[in-house]
Amino acid sequence: MSNKTLPFTQEQIVKICENFPTPFHLYDEKGIVSNARKFNSAFSWNEGFREYFAVKATPTPAILKILAEEGFGMDCSSEAELILSERAGVTGEGIMFTSNATPIKEYRRAVDQGAIINLDDISHIQYLEDGMGLSGDSLPELLCFRFNPGPERTGNVIIGDPKEAKYGLTRKQLIDAYRIAKEKGVKRFGLHTMVASNELDESFFVETARMLFSIVVEISKELDIEFDFVNFGGGIGIPYKPEENPVSYETISSGVKELYDSMIKPAGLDPLRIFLECGRVITGPYGYLISKVLHKKEIYKNYVGLDACMANLMRPGMYGAYHHISVLGKENSPADHVYDVTGSLCENNDKFAIDRDLPETNIGDLVVIHDSGAHGHSMGFNYNGKLRSAELLLKSNEQIVEIRRAETYDDLFRTVEGY
Ligand SMILES: *Cc1c(COP(=O)(O)O)cnc(C)c1O
């Protein structure tokens, strides 16, 4: 069972709402920091271990800075994310650039920042070399490739089947890619994959380690090259539902360590650095979307209408994802009413919950939508002219800081003619 308690009181939220109108996302610094430390400590047996936070999950500078202070690197997949990482003070190999269908301009910026480049295709070696050549530069000294295991692995619901996925190189291409890169003067190598999303089964990640370790053993021998690191990707899940259990970092780590000791060490490949690039599990549980009940209606079903909508959190509408909902002040009341909890978009999938058991909910109640800390605000959009909300941080010292203000109509219309 996961713990769906809140790190703040109803009184605190009511007070915050006096200064900041709902809806807004609220992040819990204490929770983020203690989780980051647990994560790092679980893998501390591996010298050079590093978690590269997937910036796309929560691209908010104040959050990135908290994580950078805990020693995290940044996993970027676009130029905007490279800029954010730079502003958060993360430089050089503290950045991993894992992109696809990448414009050369973005690769060049990543190289200029000293980021580790993770190529998505064998043809990108030439693409990158040509692009670098425009200014007389050559390939970076360290290069990583993204492996797509295709039929070797089955994926899961959100990420889909690897053989249907657009990412990465096939097994056969992989060996050619390292050979070509070596011939072109690349000195150090990394291997990456990403085959899970929101996966709660620890053994899935241990199997990913087995797969990558065996490739490293095979390719280092065949090509006489040295691997600097393996990156198992992100995708560690979180217990969105109260009946689900959080993933044990220790279980993943000890499974990986066993394989490291039995596969990497005997092959003489120790030290090999282990990287992860999780987003969701790092910040997801420590963000909350706070919203107010504006309306109730009773037609063929019973509805509760909020001042937040799918533009603030699209996962339920987009994937039918479960997000737990608490009605503030009624956490211990019996959940003896059934509602669809909706937003105001002109889209019928703009629902945070369908047929959800909740305590009797009234107009004016404050509701908390849990686990919005990753892939929440960041997936926001402006359909129906909805403004993107503020993000607030509950600091470890209990202070509230606005880390992103809410959008205004001036922001929304800034790019159009005739406003
Ligand atoms: C999205 C993504 C991640 C992070 O995924 P989470 O599910 O948030 O852990 C990591 N790496 C890559 C390449 C991604 O696209």
Coordinates of C-alpha atoms and ligand atoms in Angstrom, one line a residue:
M1 CA 0.0 0.0 0.0
S2 CA 1.3 3.5 -0.8
N3 CA 0.8 6.3 1.5
K4 CA -1.6 8.9 0.2
T5 CA -1.2 11.3 3.1
L6 CA -0.5 15.0 2.4
P7 CA 2.6 16.9 3.4
F8 CA 0.5 20.0 4.2
T9 CA -2.7 20.8 6.2
Q10 CA -6.0 22.2 5.0
E11 CA -5.2 25.4 6.9
Q12 CA -2.0 25.8 5.0
I13 CA -3.7 25.4 1.6
V14 CA -6.5 27.8 2.5
K15 CA -3.8 30.4 3.5
I16 CA -1.9 29.8 0.3
C17 CA -5.1 30.3 -1.7
E18 CA -5.4 33.8 -0.2
N19 CA -2.3 34.8 -2.2
F20 CA -2.4 32.4 -5.1
P21 CA -5.7 31.6 -6.9
T22 CA -6.4 28.0 -7.8
P23 CA -5.5 26.0 -9.7
F24 CA -1.8 25.6 -9.1
H25 CA 0.8 22.9 -8.7
L26 CA 2.5 22.6 -5.3
Y27 CA 5.8 20.7 -4.9
D28 CA 7.2 19.4 -1.6
E29 CA 10.9 20.1 -1.4
K30 CA 11.5 18.0 1.7
G31 CA 10.0 15.0 -0.1
I32 CA 12.0 15.6 -3.3
V33 CA 15.3 15.9 -1.4
S34 CA 14.8 12.9 0.8
N35 CA 13.8 10.8 -2.1
A36 CA 16.8 11.9 -4.2
R37 CA 19.1 11.0 -1.3
K38 CA 17.5 7.5 -1.0
F39 CA 18.0 7.0 -4.8
N40 CA 21.6 8.0 -4.7
S41 CA 22.4 6.0 -1.7
A42 CA 20.8 2.8 -3.1
F43 CA 23.3 2.8 -5.9
S44 CA 26.3 4.1 -4.1
W45 CA 28.1 0.8 -4.4
N46 CA 28.8 1.7 -8.1
E47 CA 31.6 4.2 -8.4
G48 CA 30.5 7.0 -10.7
F49 CA 26.8 6.1 -10.5
R50 CA 24.7 9.0 -11.6
E51 CA 21.0 9.7 -12.0
Y52 CA 20.3 12.0 -14.9
F53 CA 16.9 13.6 -14.2
A54 CA 14.6 13.6 -17.2
V55 CA 14.1 17.3 -17.6
K56 CA 10.9 16.9 -19.6
A57 CA 9.1 15.5 -16.5
T58 CA 9.4 18.8 -14.6
P59 CA 11.2 21.5 -16.6
T60 CA 11.1 24.1 -13.8
P61 CA 14.4 25.7 -12.9
A62 CA 13.8 25.7 -9.1
I63 CA 13.2 22.0 -9.2
L64 CA 16.2 21.3 -11.4
K65 CA 18.4 23.2 -9.0
I66 CA 17.3 21.2 -6.0
L67 CA 18.1 18.0 -7.9
A68 CA 21.5 19.4 -9.2
E69 CA 22.4 20.1 -5.6
E70 CA 21.8 16.4 -4.8
G71 CA 24.3 15.6 -7.5
F72 CA 21.9 14.6 -10.3
G73 CA 22.8 15.1 -13.9
M74 CA 20.2 16.3 -16.4
D75 CA 18.7 14.1 -19.3
C76 CA 17.8 16.4 -22.1
S77 CA 15.9 15.7 -25.3
S78 CA 15.6 19.2 -26.8
E79 CA 17.4 22.5 -27.1
A80 CA 15.1 24.1 -24.6
E81 CA 16.0 21.4 -22.0
L82 CA 19.7 22.0 -22.7
I83 CA 19.2 25.7 -22.0
L84 CA 17.3 25.0 -18.8
S85 CA 20.1 22.6 -17.6
E86 CA 22.7 25.2 -18.3
R87 CA 20.7 27.8 -16.3
A88 CA 20.4 25.3 -13.5
G89 CA 24.2 25.2 -13.4
V90 CA 24.7 21.7 -14.8
T91 CA 27.4 21.5 -17.4
G92 CA 29.6 19.1 -19.4
E93 CA 29.0 15.4 -18.9
G94 CA 26.4 16.2 -16.2
I95 CA 24.1 16.5 -19.2
M96 CA 23.0 13.5 -21.3
F97 CA 21.4 14.5 -24.7
T98 CA 19.0 11.7 -25.7
S99 CA 17.0 13.0 -28.6
N100 CA 15.5 11.7 -31.8
A101 CA 14.9 13.2 -35.2
T102 CA 17.3 15.8 -34.0
P103 CA 18.2 19.0 -35.9
I104 CA 21.9 19.5 -36.3
K105 CA 21.6 22.9 -34.5
E106 CA 20.6 21.0 -31.3
Y107 CA 23.4 18.4 -31.5
R108 CA 25.9 21.2 -31.9
R109 CA 24.6 23.1 -28.9
A110 CA 24.7 19.9 -26.9
V111 CA 28.3 19.3 -28.0
D112 CA 29.2 22.9 -27.2
Q113 CA 27.8 22.4 -23.7
G114 CA 30.0 19.3 -23.4
A115 CA 27.0 17.1 -23.0
I116 CA 27.2 13.3 -23.5
I117 CA 25.6 12.7 -27.0
N118 CA 23.4 9.7 -27.2
L119 CA 22.7 8.9 -30.9
D120 CA 19.4 7.5 -31.9
D121 CA 20.4 6.0 -35.2
I122 CA 23.5 4.6 -37.0
S123 CA 23.1 7.3 -39.7
H124 CA 23.5 10.0 -37.1
I125 CA 27.2 9.3 -36.8
Q126 CA 27.7 10.8 -40.2
Y127 CA 25.0 13.4 -39.7
L128 CA 26.8 14.6 -36.5
E129 CA 30.2 14.4 -38.1
D130 CA 29.1 16.5 -41.1
G131 CA 27.4 19.0 -38.8
M132 CA 30.5 19.4 -36.6
G133 CA 32.7 19.6 -39.7
L134 CA 30.9 22.8 -40.7
S135 CA 32.9 24.6 -38.1
G136 CA 36.0 22.4 -38.5
D137 CA 35.2 20.3 -35.4
S138 CA 35.1 16.5 -35.3
L139 CA 33.0 14.0 -33.4
P140 CA 33.1 14.2 -29.6
E141 CA 35.5 11.9 -27.8
L142 CA 32.7 10.2 -25.9
L143 CA 29.7 8.8 -27.8
C144 CA 26.7 6.8 -26.7
F145 CA 24.1 4.8 -28.7
R146 CA 20.5 4.0 -27.9
F147 CA 19.7 0.4 -28.2
N148 CA 16.2 -0.7 -29.3
P149 CA 15.8 -4.4 -28.4
G150 CA 12.9 -4.9 -30.7
P151 CA 11.5 -8.4 -30.4
E152 CA 14.0 -9.3 -27.6
R153 CA 11.9 -7.4 -25.1
T154 CA 8.2 -6.7 -24.5
G155 CA 7.4 -3.1 -23.5
N156 CA 4.5 -2.0 -21.3
V157 CA 1.3 0.0 -21.9
I158 CA 2.6 3.5 -22.0
I159 CA 5.8 3.0 -23.9
G160 CA 4.5 0.3 -26.2
D161 CA 6.3 -2.6 -27.8
P162 CA 10.0 -1.9 -28.6
K163 CA 9.7 -3.3 -32.1
E164 CA 7.0 -0.7 -32.8
A165 CA 9.0 2.1 -31.3
K166 CA 10.8 4.7 -33.4
Y167 CA 13.8 4.9 -31.0
G168 CA 17.3 3.5 -31.1
L169 CA 19.4 1.1 -33.1
T170 CA 18.8 -2.6 -33.7
R171 CA 21.2 -5.1 -32.2
K172 CA 22.9 -5.7 -35.5
Q173 CA 23.4 -2.0 -36.2
L174 CA 24.8 -1.5 -32.7
I175 CA 28.0 -3.3 -33.3
D176 CA 28.6 -1.6 -36.7
A177 CA 27.9 1.8 -35.0
Y178 CA 30.6 1.3 -32.4
R179 CA 33.0 0.0 -35.0
I180 CA 32.4 3.1 -37.2
A181 CA 32.7 5.4 -34.2
K182 CA 36.0 3.8 -33.2
E183 CA 37.3 4.2 -36.7
K184 CA 36.4 7.8 -36.7
G185 CA 38.4 8.4 -33.6
V186 CA 35.8 8.2 -30.8
K187 CA 37.7 7.1 -27.6
R188 CA 35.1 6.4 -24.9
F189 CA 31.7 4.8 -25.3
G190 CA 28.3 4.5 -23.6
L191 CA 25.3 2.2 -24.2
H192 CA 21.7 3.3 -23.5
T193 CA 18.3 1.9 -23.7
M194 CA 14.8 2.9 -22.5
V195 CA 12.2 0.1 -22.5
A196 CA 9.9 0.9 -19.6
S197 CA 7.5 3.5 -18.5
N198 CA 5.8 3.7 -15.2
E199 CA 7.0 0.2 -14.4
L200 CA 6.4 -1.0 -10.9
D201 CA 8.1 -4.4 -11.2
E202 CA 11.7 -4.2 -10.0
S203 CA 12.8 -7.2 -12.0
F204 CA 12.1 -5.4 -15.2
F205 CA 15.1 -3.1 -14.5
V206 CA 17.3 -6.0 -13.5
E207 CA 16.5 -7.7 -16.8
T208 CA 17.4 -4.5 -18.6
A209 CA 20.8 -4.5 -16.8
R210 CA 21.4 -8.1 -17.8
M211 CA 20.6 -7.2 -21.4
L212 CA 22.9 -4.2 -21.5
F213 CA 25.7 -5.9 -19.6
S214 CA 25.8 -8.8 -22.0
I215 CA 26.0 -6.4 -25.0
V216 CA 28.9 -4.5 -23.3
V217 CA 30.7 -7.8 -22.6
E218 CA 30.3 -8.9 -26.2
I219 CA 31.1 -5.6 -28.0
S220 CA 34.1 -4.7 -25.8
K221 CA 35.7 -8.0 -26.7
E222 CA 34.8 -8.0 -30.3
L223 CA 35.9 -4.4 -31.1
D224 CA 38.5 -3.9 -28.3
I225 CA 36.8 -0.8 -27.1
E226 CA 36.2 0.4 -23.5
F227 CA 32.8 1.3 -22.2
D228 CA 32.6 4.2 -19.8
F229 CA 29.0 3.7 -18.8
V230 CA 25.7 2.0 -19.3
N231 CA 22.4 3.9 -19.0
F232 CA 19.3 1.8 -18.2
G233 CA 17.0 4.8 -19.0
G234 CA 14.1 5.9 -16.9
G235 CA 10.7 4.4 -16.4
I236 CA 10.6 3.5 -12.8
G237 CA 6.9 3.7 -11.8
I238 CA 5.1 5.3 -8.9
P239 CA 2.1 4.0 -7.0
Y240 CA -0.6 6.3 -8.4
K241 CA -3.2 4.0 -6.8
P242 CA -3.4 3.6 -3.1
E243 CA -3.3 -0.2 -3.4
E244 CA 0.0 -0.1 -5.3
N245 CA 3.4 -0.3 -3.7
P246 CA 6.3 2.0 -4.3
V247 CA 9.3 0.4 -6.1
S248 CA 12.2 -0.6 -3.9
Y249 CA 15.4 1.1 -5.1
E250 CA 17.3 -1.4 -3.0
T251 CA 15.8 -4.3 -4.8
I252 CA 16.7 -2.9 -8.2
S253 CA 20.2 -2.0 -7.0
S254 CA 21.0 -5.3 -5.4
G255 CA 19.7 -7.2 -8.5
V256 CA 21.9 -5.0 -10.7
K257 CA 24.9 -5.4 -8.4
E258 CA 24.7 -9.2 -8.5
L259 CA 24.8 -9.1 -12.3
Y260 CA 27.6 -6.6 -12.2
D261 CA 29.6 -8.9 -10.0
S262 CA 28.9 -12.0 -12.2
M263 CA 29.1 -10.4 -15.6
I264 CA 31.1 -7.2 -15.7
K265 CA 33.8 -8.0 -13.1
P266 CA 34.9 -11.4 -14.5
A267 CA 35.1 -9.9 -18.0
G268 CA 37.6 -7.3 -16.6
L269 CA 35.3 -4.4 -17.4
D270 CA 35.1 -3.0 -13.9
P271 CA 34.8 0.0 -13.3
L272 CA 31.7 0.6 -15.5
R273 CA 29.6 3.5 -14.4
I274 CA 25.8 3.0 -14.1
F275 CA 23.4 5.7 -15.1
L276 CA 19.7 6.0 -14.8
E277 CA 17.5 8.8 -16.2
C278 CA 14.3 8.6 -14.3
G279 CA 11.9 11.5 -14.2
R280 CA 8.6 10.3 -12.8
V281 CA 9.8 8.5 -9.7
I282 CA 12.0 11.4 -8.7
T283 CA 9.4 14.2 -8.6
G284 CA 6.0 12.6 -9.4
P285 CA 4.8 11.8 -5.9
Y286 CA 5.9 15.2 -4.6
G287 CA 3.7 17.4 -6.7
Y288 CA 0.0 18.1 -6.1
L289 CA -2.5 19.9 -8.3
I290 CA -4.7 22.1 -6.1
S291 CA -8.1 23.0 -7.4
K292 CA -11.5 24.3 -6.3
V293 CA -14.9 22.8 -6.9
L294 CA -16.9 25.3 -8.9
H295 CA -20.0 23.3 -9.8
K296 CA -21.9 20.1 -9.2
K297 CA -24.4 18.7 -11.6
E298 CA -26.7 15.7 -11.5
I299 CA -27.8 14.3 -14.9
Y300 CA -27.3 10.7 -16.1
K301 CA -24.3 10.7 -13.8
N302 CA -23.1 13.0 -11.0
Y303 CA -20.4 15.5 -11.8
V304 CA -18.1 17.7 -9.9
G305 CA -16.6 20.5 -12.0
L306 CA -13.2 22.0 -11.0
D307 CA -11.4 25.2 -11.9
A308 CA -8.5 23.0 -13.1
C309 CA -8.8 21.1 -16.4
M310 CA -6.9 18.7 -18.6
A311 CA -4.6 21.6 -19.7
N312 CA -3.2 21.5 -16.1
L313 CA -2.8 17.7 -16.0
M314 CA -3.5 15.7 -19.2
R315 CA -2.6 12.2 -18.1
P316 CA -6.1 11.1 -17.1
G317 CA -7.6 12.5 -20.3
M318 CA -4.8 11.2 -22.5
Y319 CA -4.1 7.8 -21.1
G320 CA -7.0 7.2 -18.8
A321 CA -4.4 7.4 -16.0
Y322 CA -5.4 7.2 -12.4
H323 CA -4.6 10.1 -10.2
H324 CA -5.7 9.9 -6.6
I325 CA -8.0 12.7 -5.4
S326 CA -8.4 14.0 -1.8
V327 CA -11.1 16.5 -0.8
L328 CA -9.4 18.7 1.8
G329 CA -10.9 18.4 5.3
K330 CA -12.7 15.2 4.3
E331 CA -9.7 12.8 4.2
N332 CA -11.3 10.7 6.8
S333 CA -14.9 10.9 5.7
P334 CA -16.4 7.8 4.1
A335 CA -16.1 7.7 0.3
D336 CA -19.8 7.0 -0.2
H337 CA -20.5 9.2 -3.2
V338 CA -19.6 8.5 -6.9
Y339 CA -18.6 11.3 -9.2
D340 CA -16.9 12.1 -12.5
V341 CA -14.5 14.9 -11.7
T342 CA -14.2 17.2 -14.7
G343 CA -12.5 20.3 -16.0
S344 CA -14.0 23.0 -18.3
L345 CA -12.6 22.1 -21.7
C346 CA -14.9 21.5 -24.6
E347 CA -13.7 17.9 -24.7
N348 CA -15.5 15.1 -23.0
N349 CA -12.3 13.4 -22.0
D350 CA -11.5 16.4 -19.8
K351 CA -12.0 14.3 -16.7
F352 CA -9.6 13.8 -13.8
A353 CA -11.6 10.8 -12.6
I354 CA -14.5 8.7 -13.8
D355 CA -16.9 6.9 -11.4
R356 CA -14.6 7.8 -8.5
D357 CA -15.7 7.0 -4.9
L358 CA -15.3 10.2 -2.9
P359 CA -16.8 11.8 0.2
E360 CA -19.7 14.1 -0.4
T361 CA -18.2 17.0 -2.3
N362 CA -19.5 20.5 -2.3
I363 CA -19.1 23.7 -4.2
G364 CA -16.1 25.6 -2.7
D365 CA -14.3 22.5 -1.5
L366 CA -10.6 22.3 -2.3
V367 CA -9.4 19.2 -3.9
V368 CA -5.9 17.8 -4.2
I369 CA -5.0 15.7 -7.2
H370 CA -2.0 13.6 -6.3
D371 CA 1.2 12.7 -8.1
S372 CA 1.3 15.7 -10.5
G373 CA 5.0 16.3 -9.8
A374 CA 6.2 14.7 -13.1
H375 CA 4.6 14.9 -16.5
G376 CA 2.0 17.2 -15.0
H377 CA 2.5 20.9 -15.5
S378 CA 5.1 20.1 -18.2
M379 CA 2.5 18.5 -20.5
G380 CA 0.2 21.5 -20.2
F381 CA -1.2 23.2 -23.2
N382 CA -3.4 26.2 -24.1
Y383 CA -6.4 24.6 -25.9
N384 CA -9.6 26.6 -25.3
G385 CA -7.4 29.5 -24.3
K386 CA -6.7 27.9 -20.9
L387 CA -3.8 29.6 -19.2
R388 CA -1.0 27.5 -17.7
S389 CA -1.1 27.6 -13.9
A390 CA 1.5 28.7 -11.4
E391 CA 3.9 26.3 -9.7
L392 CA 4.6 26.8 -6.0
L393 CA 7.2 25.2 -3.9
L394 CA 6.7 24.3 -0.2
K395 CA 10.2 24.7 1.0
S396 CA 11.8 22.5 3.6
N397 CA 11.5 25.5 6.0
E398 CA 7.7 25.6 5.4
Q399 CA 8.0 28.8 3.3
I400 CA 5.9 29.0 0.1
V401 CA 7.7 30.3 -3.0
E402 CA 6.2 30.9 -6.4
I403 CA 8.6 29.2 -8.8
R404 CA 6.6 29.9 -11.9
R405 CA 3.9 32.5 -12.1
A406 CA 0.6 31.7 -13.8
E407 CA 0.2 32.8 -17.5
T408 CA -1.7 35.9 -18.3
Y409 CA -3.7 36.7 -21.5
D410 CA -0.9 38.9 -22.5
D411 CA 1.4 35.9 -22.5
L412 CA -1.1 33.9 -24.4
F413 CA -1.6 36.4 -27.2
R414 CA 1.9 37.7 -27.4
T415 CA 2.7 36.0 -30.7
V416 CA -0.4 36.9 -32.6
E417 CA -1.1 39.8 -34.9
G418 CA -3.8 42.2 -34.0
Y419 CA -4.2 41.6 -30.2
Ligands
LIG1 C1 10.7 10.2 -20.8 C2 12.1 9.7 -20.8 C3 12.7 9.4 -19.6 C4 12.0 9.6 -18.3 O1 10.9 8.7 -18.1 P1 10.2 8.6 -16.7 O2 9.1 7.6 -17.0 O3 9.7 9.9 -16.3 O4 11.2 8.0 -15.7 C5 14.0 9.0 -19.6 N1 14.6 8.9 -20.8 C6 14.1 9.1 -22.0 C7 14.9 8.9 -23.2 C8 12.8 9.5 -22.0 O5 12.2 9.8 -23.2

